[in-house]
Amino acid sequence: MLAVDGLVAGYGGSRVLHGIDLAVGAGEVVTLLGRNGMGKTTTVRSIMGLLKPAAGRIAFDGRDVTGLPPYRIAQRGIGLVPEGRQVFPTLTVEENLVATAANRAGGAPRWTLDAVLALFPRLAERRRNLGARLSGGEQQMLAIGRALMTNPRLLVLDEATEGLAPLIRAEIWAVLARLRAEGQAILLIDKNLAAILRLADRHVVIEKGRVVWTGTSEALSAAPEVRDTYLHV
Ligand SMILES: Nc1ncnc2c1ncn2[C@@H]1O[C@H](COP(=O)(O)OP(=O)(O)OP(=O)(O)O)[C@@H](O)[C@H]1O
Ligand SMILES: [Mg+2]
C-alpha cells in the first residue's frame, strides 16, 4: 500500500533523512521507532507532502505520490494524526470532525460523525465544546476522530499517546486495536514499547535518519540489544 524508497529529506541545508525505506501493506500495522530527533516526524511530514523530499520515491497504491501537495496526498487516502494534535481550538468537537469529512472509497463511508462519536463516547459528551476547552486526552481523541473522518486507507499516528494519563492512553490503545481488527492499515510512531509490541505486525527502527533495524514484534521482543541501543526504554 505505502512504499517509501530511499527517502532523503531535511530542512534548508541540513539533511535529516539519509535514505529511509519503509513499507506498509494492506491491513498491516507498522511502527516507526527511534529516539528523539532521529527523523520520525520528518519521515511522516515527507509522506504527507508537508516537506518536499530531496531524493527518493514515495508510492501509495502503486502510484507515485512524491512531492504532491498535502491535500492531494490526503485525497489519495492517507490520514494523519499529527504530533501535538493540532485540533482547531475555536471550533467545536463536532465542527472539528465535520471539517475534514470525506468519503474516499465511494459507497457508504465507514466513518461518519455518528460512527466517530460512538467510537469515542467522551467526544459525544463534549460534542458542543470548543476544541480549546478539551483535556489533552480529549484533544487526542478528537485528532484521531478527525483523521478517521477522511476515511483514510492508511492512518498515520505521530505520538498519539504522548503525555496522556494512563486511563486515556489505554482507551486509545483499545481504539487502535479495534481499528486494526477491522483491517485498518496503520503507520504508528509511539514510545510505549509494550503497547506497540502487542498491536503492531512489524517495526522499523531509525537512527539519525537511517533504518538500522526492521522486524516483527516477536523479533523485537527477542532483541533487547536493539531496544537498549536505539530506543529509550
Ligand atoms: N522545522 C525544522 N527545521 C529545522 N530542523 C528541524 C525541523 N524539524 C525538525 N528538525 C530537526 O530534524 C531532526 C529530526 O527531527 P524529527 O522531528 O523528525 O525527529 P523525531 O524522531 O520525530 O523526534 P521526536 O521523538 O522528538 O518527535 C532533529 O534534529 C530536529 O532538530
Ligand atoms: Mg517527532
PDB file of C-alpha atoms and ligand atoms in Angstrom:
ATOM      1  CA  MET A   1       0.000   0.000   0.000  1.00  0.00           C
ATOM      2  CA  LEU A   2       2.638   2.527   1.119  1.00  0.00           C
ATOM      3  CA  ALA A   3       6.173   2.134  -0.220  1.00  0.00           C
ATOM      4  CA  VAL A   4       8.909   4.599   0.721  1.00  0.00           C
ATOM      5  CA  ASP A   5      12.212   4.053  -1.064  1.00  0.00           C
ATOM      6  CA  GLY A   6      15.458   5.872  -0.411  1.00  0.00           C
ATOM      7  CA  LEU A   7      13.775   8.904   1.128  1.00  0.00           C
ATOM      8  CA  VAL A   8      16.193  11.803   1.621  1.00  0.00           C
ATOM      9  CA  ALA A   9      14.861  14.988   3.238  1.00  0.00           C
ATOM     10  CA  GLY A  10      15.799  17.800   5.571  1.00  0.00           C
ATOM     11  CA  TYR A  11      15.312  21.435   6.443  1.00  0.00           C
ATOM     12  CA  GLY A  12      17.146  24.095   4.487  1.00  0.00           C
ATOM     13  CA  GLY A  13      20.725  22.933   4.102  1.00  0.00           C
ATOM     14  CA  SER A  14      20.627  20.292   6.826  1.00  0.00           C
ATOM     15  CA  ARG A  15      19.861  16.705   5.869  1.00  0.00           C
ATOM     16  CA  VAL A  16      17.815  14.765   8.395  1.00  0.00           C
ATOM     17  CA  LEU A  17      16.866  11.636   6.439  1.00  0.00           C
ATOM     18  CA  HIS A  18      19.581   9.796   4.523  1.00  0.00           C
ATOM     19  CA  GLY A  19      17.673   7.134   2.638  1.00  0.00           C
ATOM     20  CA  ILE A  20      14.659   5.725   4.509  1.00  0.00           C
ATOM     21  CA  ASP A  21      12.998   2.551   3.178  1.00  0.00           C
ATOM     22  CA  LEU A  22       9.642   1.669   4.645  1.00  0.00           C
ATOM     23  CA  ALA A  23       6.549  -0.232   3.551  1.00  0.00           C
ATOM     24  CA  VAL A  24       3.048  -0.752   4.939  1.00  0.00           C
ATOM     25  CA  GLY A  25       0.837  -3.417   3.396  1.00  0.00           C
ATOM     26  CA  ALA A  26      -2.966  -3.502   3.340  1.00  0.00           C
ATOM     27  CA  GLY A  27      -4.299  -4.225   6.831  1.00  0.00           C
ATOM     28  CA  GLU A  28      -0.837  -4.034   8.331  1.00  0.00           C
ATOM     29  CA  VAL A  29       0.237  -2.132  11.447  1.00  0.00           C
ATOM     30  CA  VAL A  30       3.819  -0.911  11.177  1.00  0.00           C
ATOM     31  CA  THR A  31       5.707   1.273  13.656  1.00  0.00           C
ATOM     32  CA  LEU A  32       8.447   3.789  13.039  1.00  0.00           C
ATOM     33  CA  LEU A  33      10.693   3.824  16.093  1.00  0.00           C
ATOM     34  CA  GLY A  34      13.763   5.696  17.236  1.00  0.00           C
ATOM     35  CA  ARG A  35      14.912   8.122  19.908  1.00  0.00           C
ATOM     36  CA  ASN A  36      14.117  11.845  19.954  1.00  0.00           C
ATOM     37  CA  GLY A  37      15.269  13.794  16.943  1.00  0.00           C
ATOM     38  CA  MET A  38      16.082  10.769  14.793  1.00  0.00           C
ATOM     39  CA  GLY A  39      13.736  11.772  11.967  1.00  0.00           C
ATOM     40  CA  LYS A  40      10.388  10.065  12.663  1.00  0.00           C
ATOM     41  CA  THR A  41       8.247  13.176  12.271  1.00  0.00           C
ATOM     42  CA  THR A  42      10.349  14.294   9.308  1.00  0.00           C
ATOM     43  CA  THR A  43       9.572  10.962   7.617  1.00  0.00           C
ATOM     44  CA  VAL A  44       5.854  11.412   8.288  1.00  0.00           C
ATOM     45  CA  ARG A  45       5.922  15.022   7.053  1.00  0.00           C
ATOM     46  CA  SER A  46       7.577  13.843   3.839  1.00  0.00           C
ATOM     47  CA  ILE A  47       4.979  11.109   3.316  1.00  0.00           C
ATOM     48  CA  MET A  48       2.157  13.619   3.855  1.00  0.00           C
ATOM     49  CA  GLY A  49       3.593  16.108   1.364  1.00  0.00           C
ATOM     50  CA  LEU A  50       4.319  18.680   4.070  1.00  0.00           C
ATOM     51  CA  LEU A  51       8.026  18.521   3.276  1.00  0.00           C
ATOM     52  CA  LYS A  52       9.486  18.063  -0.196  1.00  0.00           C
ATOM     53  CA  PRO A  53      11.912  15.137  -0.399  1.00  0.00           C
ATOM     54  CA  ALA A  54      15.380  15.885  -1.787  1.00  0.00           C
ATOM     55  CA  ALA A  55      15.547  12.363  -3.205  1.00  0.00           C
ATOM     56  CA  GLY A  56      13.729   9.044  -3.095  1.00  0.00           C
ATOM     57  CA  ARG A  57      10.283   7.849  -4.011  1.00  0.00           C
ATOM     58  CA  ILE A  58       7.002   7.585  -2.122  1.00  0.00           C
ATOM     59  CA  ALA A  59       4.316   5.414  -3.691  1.00  0.00           C
ATOM     60  CA  PHE A  60       0.782   4.777  -2.477  1.00  0.00           C
ATOM     61  CA  ASP A  61      -1.267   2.005  -4.053  1.00  0.00           C
ATOM     62  CA  GLY A  62       1.424   1.663  -6.700  1.00  0.00           C
ATOM     63  CA  ARG A  63       1.183   5.303  -7.774  1.00  0.00           C
ATOM     64  CA  ASP A  64       3.979   7.793  -7.307  1.00  0.00           C
ATOM     65  CA  VAL A  65       2.909  10.491  -4.834  1.00  0.00           C
ATOM     66  CA  THR A  66       6.359  12.001  -4.245  1.00  0.00           C
ATOM     67  CA  GLY A  67       6.165  15.769  -3.946  1.00  0.00           C
ATOM     68  CA  LEU A  68       2.369  16.012  -4.274  1.00  0.00           C
ATOM     69  CA  PRO A  69       0.791  18.737  -2.103  1.00  0.00           C
ATOM     70  CA  PRO A  70      -0.717  17.626   1.226  1.00  0.00           C
ATOM     71  CA  TYR A  71      -4.353  17.877   0.096  1.00  0.00           C
ATOM     72  CA  ARG A  72      -3.654  15.559  -2.819  1.00  0.00           C
ATOM     73  CA  ILE A  73      -1.974  13.025  -0.522  1.00  0.00           C
ATOM     74  CA  ALA A  74      -4.998  13.185   1.774  1.00  0.00           C
ATOM     75  CA  GLN A  75      -7.290  12.653  -1.221  1.00  0.00           C
ATOM     76  CA  ARG A  76      -5.369   9.531  -2.139  1.00  0.00           C
ATOM     77  CA  GLY A  77      -6.309   8.133   1.267  1.00  0.00           C
ATOM     78  CA  ILE A  78      -3.614   8.848   3.853  1.00  0.00           C
ATOM     79  CA  GLY A  79      -4.929  10.376   7.092  1.00  0.00           C
ATOM     80  CA  LEU A  80      -2.581  11.983   9.611  1.00  0.00           C
ATOM     81  CA  VAL A  81      -2.912  12.359  13.369  1.00  0.00           C
ATOM     82  CA  PRO A  82      -0.151  14.946  13.747  1.00  0.00           C
ATOM     83  CA  GLU A  83       2.371  15.326  16.543  1.00  0.00           C
ATOM     84  CA  GLY A  84       0.872  17.759  19.053  1.00  0.00           C
ATOM     85  CA  ARG A  85      -2.755  17.022  17.985  1.00  0.00           C
ATOM     86  CA  GLN A  86      -3.410  20.430  16.367  1.00  0.00           C
ATOM     87  CA  VAL A  87      -7.178  20.444  16.787  1.00  0.00           C
ATOM     88  CA  PHE A  88      -8.934  23.661  15.756  1.00  0.00           C
ATOM     89  CA  PRO A  89      -9.288  25.487  19.113  1.00  0.00           C
ATOM     90  CA  THR A  90     -12.131  27.806  18.091  1.00  0.00           C
ATOM     91  CA  LEU A  91     -14.290  25.076  16.523  1.00  0.00           C
ATOM     92  CA  THR A  92     -16.488  22.715  18.498  1.00  0.00           C
ATOM     93  CA  VAL A  93     -15.829  18.987  18.626  1.00  0.00           C
ATOM     94  CA  GLU A  94     -18.497  18.411  16.034  1.00  0.00           C
ATOM     95  CA  GLU A  95     -17.172  21.198  13.781  1.00  0.00           C
ATOM     96  CA  ASN A  96     -13.633  19.815  14.045  1.00  0.00           C
ATOM     97  CA  LEU A  97     -14.911  16.440  12.870  1.00  0.00           C
ATOM     98  CA  VAL A  98     -17.135  17.685  10.079  1.00  0.00           C
ATOM     99  CA  ALA A  99     -14.364  19.978   8.805  1.00  0.00           C
ATOM    100  CA  THR A 100     -12.345  17.053   7.454  1.00  0.00           C
ATOM    101  CA  ALA A 101     -15.176  14.712   6.460  1.00  0.00           C
ATOM    102  CA  ALA A 102     -14.577  12.971   3.167  1.00  0.00           C
ATOM    103  CA  ASN A 103     -15.599   9.751   1.557  1.00  0.00           C
ATOM    104  CA  ARG A 104     -12.623   8.328  -0.322  1.00  0.00           C
ATOM    105  CA  ALA A 105     -13.948   4.904  -1.079  1.00  0.00           C
ATOM    106  CA  GLY A 106     -17.344   5.764  -2.552  1.00  0.00           C
ATOM    107  CA  GLY A 107     -20.451   3.940  -1.309  1.00  0.00           C
ATOM    108  CA  ALA A 108     -21.357   4.173   2.361  1.00  0.00           C
ATOM    109  CA  PRO A 109     -18.376   5.575   4.294  1.00  0.00           C
ATOM    110  CA  ARG A 110     -17.161   3.626   7.320  1.00  0.00           C
ATOM    111  CA  TRP A 111     -16.526   6.799   9.311  1.00  0.00           C
ATOM    112  CA  THR A 112     -19.325   9.301   9.763  1.00  0.00           C
ATOM    113  CA  LEU A 113     -19.866  11.794  12.592  1.00  0.00           C
ATOM    114  CA  ASP A 114     -22.071   9.266  14.406  1.00  0.00           C
ATOM    115  CA  ALA A 115     -19.579   6.435  13.982  1.00  0.00           C
ATOM    116  CA  VAL A 116     -16.711   8.532  15.362  1.00  0.00           C
ATOM    117  CA  LEU A 117     -18.831   9.716  18.319  1.00  0.00           C
ATOM    118  CA  ALA A 118     -19.729   6.084  19.040  1.00  0.00           C
ATOM    119  CA  LEU A 119     -16.048   5.137  18.928  1.00  0.00           C
ATOM    120  CA  PHE A 120     -15.211   7.928  21.407  1.00  0.00           C
ATOM    121  CA  PRO A 121     -18.122   8.372  23.853  1.00  0.00           C
ATOM    122  CA  ARG A 122     -16.193  11.160  25.607  1.00  0.00           C
ATOM    123  CA  LEU A 123     -16.325  13.188  22.413  1.00  0.00           C
ATOM    124  CA  ALA A 124     -20.060  12.572  22.144  1.00  0.00           C
ATOM    125  CA  GLU A 125     -20.476  14.084  25.633  1.00  0.00           C
ATOM    126  CA  ARG A 126     -18.409  17.098  24.588  1.00  0.00           C
ATOM    127  CA  ARG A 127     -19.836  17.468  21.144  1.00  0.00           C
ATOM    128  CA  ARG A 128     -20.638  21.194  21.520  1.00  0.00           C
ATOM    129  CA  ASN A 129     -17.476  22.116  23.450  1.00  0.00           C
ATOM    130  CA  LEU A 130     -14.752  24.147  21.791  1.00  0.00           C
ATOM    131  CA  GLY A 131     -11.515  22.374  20.923  1.00  0.00           C
ATOM    132  CA  ALA A 132      -9.628  24.683  23.281  1.00  0.00           C
ATOM    133  CA  ARG A 133     -11.800  23.553  26.213  1.00  0.00           C
ATOM    134  CA  LEU A 134     -10.950  19.866  25.905  1.00  0.00           C
ATOM    135  CA  SER A 135      -8.456  17.971  28.050  1.00  0.00           C
ATOM    136  CA  GLY A 136      -5.284  16.711  26.362  1.00  0.00           C
ATOM    137  CA  GLY A 137      -6.733  13.225  26.095  1.00  0.00           C
ATOM    138  CA  GLU A 138      -9.961  14.502  24.574  1.00  0.00           C
ATOM    139  CA  GLN A 139      -7.991  16.581  22.080  1.00  0.00           C
ATOM    140  CA  GLN A 140      -6.042  13.491  21.124  1.00  0.00           C
ATOM    141  CA  MET A 141      -9.252  11.531  20.599  1.00  0.00           C
ATOM    142  CA  LEU A 142     -10.547  14.406  18.504  1.00  0.00           C
ATOM    143  CA  ALA A 143      -7.372  14.381  16.399  1.00  0.00           C
ATOM    144  CA  ILE A 144      -7.836  10.653  15.751  1.00  0.00           C
ATOM    145  CA  GLY A 145     -11.535  11.119  15.012  1.00  0.00           C
ATOM    146  CA  ARG A 146     -10.746  13.949  12.624  1.00  0.00           C
ATOM    147  CA  ALA A 147      -8.297  11.744  10.716  1.00  0.00           C
ATOM    148  CA  LEU A 148     -10.858   8.922  10.584  1.00  0.00           C
ATOM    149  CA  MET A 149     -13.455  11.323   9.148  1.00  0.00           C
ATOM    150  CA  THR A 150     -11.341  11.431   5.979  1.00  0.00           C
ATOM    151  CA  ASN A 151     -11.978   7.671   5.705  1.00  0.00           C
ATOM    152  CA  PRO A 152      -8.273   7.019   5.196  1.00  0.00           C
ATOM    153  CA  ARG A 153      -6.963   3.786   3.728  1.00  0.00           C
ATOM    154  CA  LEU A 154      -3.785   4.369   5.723  1.00  0.00           C
ATOM    155  CA  LEU A 155      -3.906   6.031   9.135  1.00  0.00           C
ATOM    156  CA  VAL A 156      -0.660   7.649  10.316  1.00  0.00           C
ATOM    157  CA  LEU A 157      -0.295   8.493  14.018  1.00  0.00           C
ATOM    158  CA  ASP A 158       2.628  10.556  15.305  1.00  0.00           C
ATOM    159  CA  GLU A 159       2.895  10.098  19.098  1.00  0.00           C
ATOM    160  CA  ALA A 160      -0.821   9.760  19.741  1.00  0.00           C
ATOM    161  CA  THR A 161      -0.434   8.713  23.374  1.00  0.00           C
ATOM    162  CA  GLU A 162       2.321  11.165  24.341  1.00  0.00           C
ATOM    163  CA  GLY A 163       1.796  12.877  27.690  1.00  0.00           C
ATOM    164  CA  LEU A 164      -1.613  11.362  28.436  1.00  0.00           C
ATOM    165  CA  ALA A 165      -2.936   9.849  31.650  1.00  0.00           C
ATOM    166  CA  PRO A 166      -2.743   6.025  31.802  1.00  0.00           C
ATOM    167  CA  LEU A 167      -6.511   5.553  31.588  1.00  0.00           C
ATOM    168  CA  ILE A 168      -6.833   7.719  28.482  1.00  0.00           C
ATOM    169  CA  ARG A 169      -3.845   6.000  26.944  1.00  0.00           C
ATOM    170  CA  ALA A 170      -5.456   2.627  27.497  1.00  0.00           C
ATOM    171  CA  GLU A 171      -8.604   3.908  25.801  1.00  0.00           C
ATOM    172  CA  ILE A 172      -6.626   4.999  22.760  1.00  0.00           C
ATOM    173  CA  TRP A 173      -4.778   1.678  22.541  1.00  0.00           C
ATOM    174  CA  ALA A 174      -8.118  -0.121  22.690  1.00  0.00           C
ATOM    175  CA  VAL A 175      -9.426   2.018  19.830  1.00  0.00           C
ATOM    176  CA  LEU A 176      -6.333   1.282  17.742  1.00  0.00           C
ATOM    177  CA  ALA A 177      -6.766  -2.442  18.409  1.00  0.00           C
ATOM    178  CA  ARG A 178     -10.361  -2.164  17.188  1.00  0.00           C
ATOM    179  CA  LEU A 179      -9.274  -0.359  14.030  1.00  0.00           C
ATOM    180  CA  ARG A 180      -6.649  -2.999  13.414  1.00  0.00           C
ATOM    181  CA  ALA A 181      -9.213  -5.773  13.846  1.00  0.00           C
ATOM    182  CA  GLU A 182     -11.331  -4.066  11.178  1.00  0.00           C
ATOM    183  CA  GLY A 183      -8.382  -4.209   8.797  1.00  0.00           C
ATOM    184  CA  GLN A 184      -7.301  -0.577   9.025  1.00  0.00           C
ATOM    185  CA  ALA A 185      -3.700  -0.125   7.833  1.00  0.00           C
ATOM    186  CA  ILE A 186      -1.720   1.947  10.345  1.00  0.00           C
ATOM    187  CA  LEU A 187       1.702   3.574  10.471  1.00  0.00           C
ATOM    188  CA  LEU A 188       2.431   4.363  14.086  1.00  0.00           C
ATOM    189  CA  ILE A 189       5.039   6.354  15.969  1.00  0.00           C
ATOM    190  CA  ASP A 190       4.958   5.793  19.721  1.00  0.00           C
ATOM    191  CA  LYS A 191       7.260   5.293  22.673  1.00  0.00           C
ATOM    192  CA  ASN A 192       5.158   2.767  24.603  1.00  0.00           C
ATOM    193  CA  LEU A 193       7.003  -0.402  23.692  1.00  0.00           C
ATOM    194  CA  ALA A 194       4.730  -2.868  25.498  1.00  0.00           C
ATOM    195  CA  ALA A 195       1.663  -1.499  23.737  1.00  0.00           C
ATOM    196  CA  ILE A 196       3.202  -1.373  20.283  1.00  0.00           C
ATOM    197  CA  LEU A 197       4.577  -4.899  20.612  1.00  0.00           C
ATOM    198  CA  ARG A 198       1.007  -6.054  21.231  1.00  0.00           C
ATOM    199  CA  LEU A 199      -0.538  -4.024  18.432  1.00  0.00           C
ATOM    200  CA  ALA A 200       1.909  -3.968  15.545  1.00  0.00           C
ATOM    201  CA  ASP A 201       2.977  -6.523  12.960  1.00  0.00           C
ATOM    202  CA  ARG A 202       6.328  -5.023  12.082  1.00  0.00           C
ATOM    203  CA  HIS A 203       8.717  -2.355  13.269  1.00  0.00           C
ATOM    204  CA  VAL A 204      11.170  -0.059  11.525  1.00  0.00           C
ATOM    205  CA  VAL A 205      13.847   1.437  13.768  1.00  0.00           C
ATOM    206  CA  ILE A 206      15.690   4.548  12.622  1.00  0.00           C
ATOM    207  CA  GLU A 207      18.810   6.204  13.955  1.00  0.00           C
ATOM    208  CA  LYS A 208      19.970   9.591  12.648  1.00  0.00           C
ATOM    209  CA  GLY A 209      17.838   9.334   9.532  1.00  0.00           C
ATOM    210  CA  ARG A 210      18.806   5.771   8.571  1.00  0.00           C
ATOM    211  CA  VAL A 211      16.983   2.486   9.058  1.00  0.00           C
ATOM    212  CA  VAL A 212      19.058   0.379  11.449  1.00  0.00           C
ATOM    213  CA  TRP A 213      16.687  -2.497  12.188  1.00  0.00           C
ATOM    214  CA  THR A 214      13.408  -3.933  10.960  1.00  0.00           C
ATOM    215  CA  GLY A 215      11.490  -6.968  12.147  1.00  0.00           C
ATOM    216  CA  THR A 216       8.339  -8.420  13.645  1.00  0.00           C
ATOM    217  CA  SER A 217       7.084  -7.858  17.186  1.00  0.00           C
ATOM    218  CA  GLU A 218       8.350 -11.325  18.036  1.00  0.00           C
ATOM    219  CA  ALA A 219      11.825 -10.468  16.744  1.00  0.00           C
ATOM    220  CA  LEU A 220      11.867  -7.130  18.591  1.00  0.00           C
ATOM    221  CA  SER A 221      10.784  -8.797  21.836  1.00  0.00           C
ATOM    222  CA  ALA A 222      13.714 -11.166  21.440  1.00  0.00           C
ATOM    223  CA  ALA A 223      16.207  -8.378  20.683  1.00  0.00           C
ATOM    224  CA  PRO A 224      16.929  -6.459  23.911  1.00  0.00           C
ATOM    225  CA  GLU A 225      20.109  -5.053  22.328  1.00  0.00           C
ATOM    226  CA  VAL A 226      18.021  -3.248  19.702  1.00  0.00           C
ATOM    227  CA  ARG A 227      15.842  -1.733  22.410  1.00  0.00           C
ATOM    228  CA  ASP A 228      18.844  -0.725  24.525  1.00  0.00           C
ATOM    229  CA  THR A 229      20.822   0.753  21.634  1.00  0.00           C
ATOM    230  CA  TYR A 230      18.173   2.527  19.565  1.00  0.00           C
ATOM    231  CA  LEU A 231      15.145   3.103  21.790  1.00  0.00           C
ATOM    232  CA  HIS A 232      14.834   4.666  25.178  1.00  0.00           C
ATOM    233  CA  VAL A 233      13.192   2.130  27.415  1.00  0.00           C
TER     234      VAL A 233
HETATM  235  N1  LIG B   1      11.272  22.640  11.162  1.00  0.00           N
HETATM  236  C1  LIG B   1      12.536  22.227  11.363  1.00  0.00           C
HETATM  237  N2  LIG B   1      13.588  22.995  10.978  1.00  0.00           N
HETATM  238  C2  LIG B   1      14.862  22.577  11.178  1.00  0.00           C
HETATM  239  N3  LIG B   1      15.199  21.406  11.748  1.00  0.00           N
HETATM  240  C3  LIG B   1      14.199  20.609  12.157  1.00  0.00           C
HETATM  241  C4  LIG B   1      12.823  20.973  11.979  1.00  0.00           C
HETATM  242  N4  LIG B   1      12.054  19.977  12.485  1.00  0.00           N
HETATM  243  C5  LIG B   1      12.915  19.047  12.941  1.00  0.00           C
HETATM  244  N5  LIG B   1      14.205  19.415  12.743  1.00  0.00           N
HETATM  245  C6  LIG B   1      15.393  18.628  13.103  1.00  0.00           C
HETATM  246  O1  LIG B   1      15.348  17.420  12.385  1.00  0.00           O
HETATM  247  C7  LIG B   1      15.789  16.332  13.197  1.00  0.00           C
HETATM  248  C8  LIG B   1      14.711  15.257  13.217  1.00  0.00           C
HETATM  249  O2  LIG B   1      13.550  15.777  13.828  1.00  0.00           O
HETATM  250  P1  LIG B   1      12.194  14.964  13.882  1.00  0.00           P
HETATM  251  O3  LIG B   1      11.175  15.897  14.420  1.00  0.00           O
HETATM  252  O4  LIG B   1      11.942  14.320  12.583  1.00  0.00           O
HETATM  253  O5  LIG B   1      12.554  13.850  14.950  1.00  0.00           O
HETATM  254  P2  LIG B   1      11.625  12.798  15.694  1.00  0.00           P
HETATM  255  O6  LIG B   1      12.274  11.470  15.504  1.00  0.00           O
HETATM  256  O7  LIG B   1      10.226  12.965  15.290  1.00  0.00           O
HETATM  257  O8  LIG B   1      11.823  13.233  17.229  1.00  0.00           O
HETATM  258  P3  LIG B   1      10.779  13.242  18.472  1.00  0.00           P
HETATM  259  O9  LIG B   1      10.808  11.865  19.035  1.00  0.00           O
HETATM  260  O10 LIG B   1      11.383  14.245  19.414  1.00  0.00           O
HETATM  261  O11 LIG B   1       9.431  13.657  17.969  1.00  0.00           O
HETATM  262  C9  LIG B   1      16.101  16.914  14.554  1.00  0.00           C
HETATM  263  O12 LIG B   1      17.497  17.121  14.625  1.00  0.00           O
HETATM  264  C10 LIG B   1      15.375  18.230  14.568  1.00  0.00           C
HETATM  265  O13 LIG B   1      16.060  19.172  15.331  1.00  0.00           O
HETATM  266 MG    MG B   2       8.529  13.541  16.262  1.00  0.00          MG
END
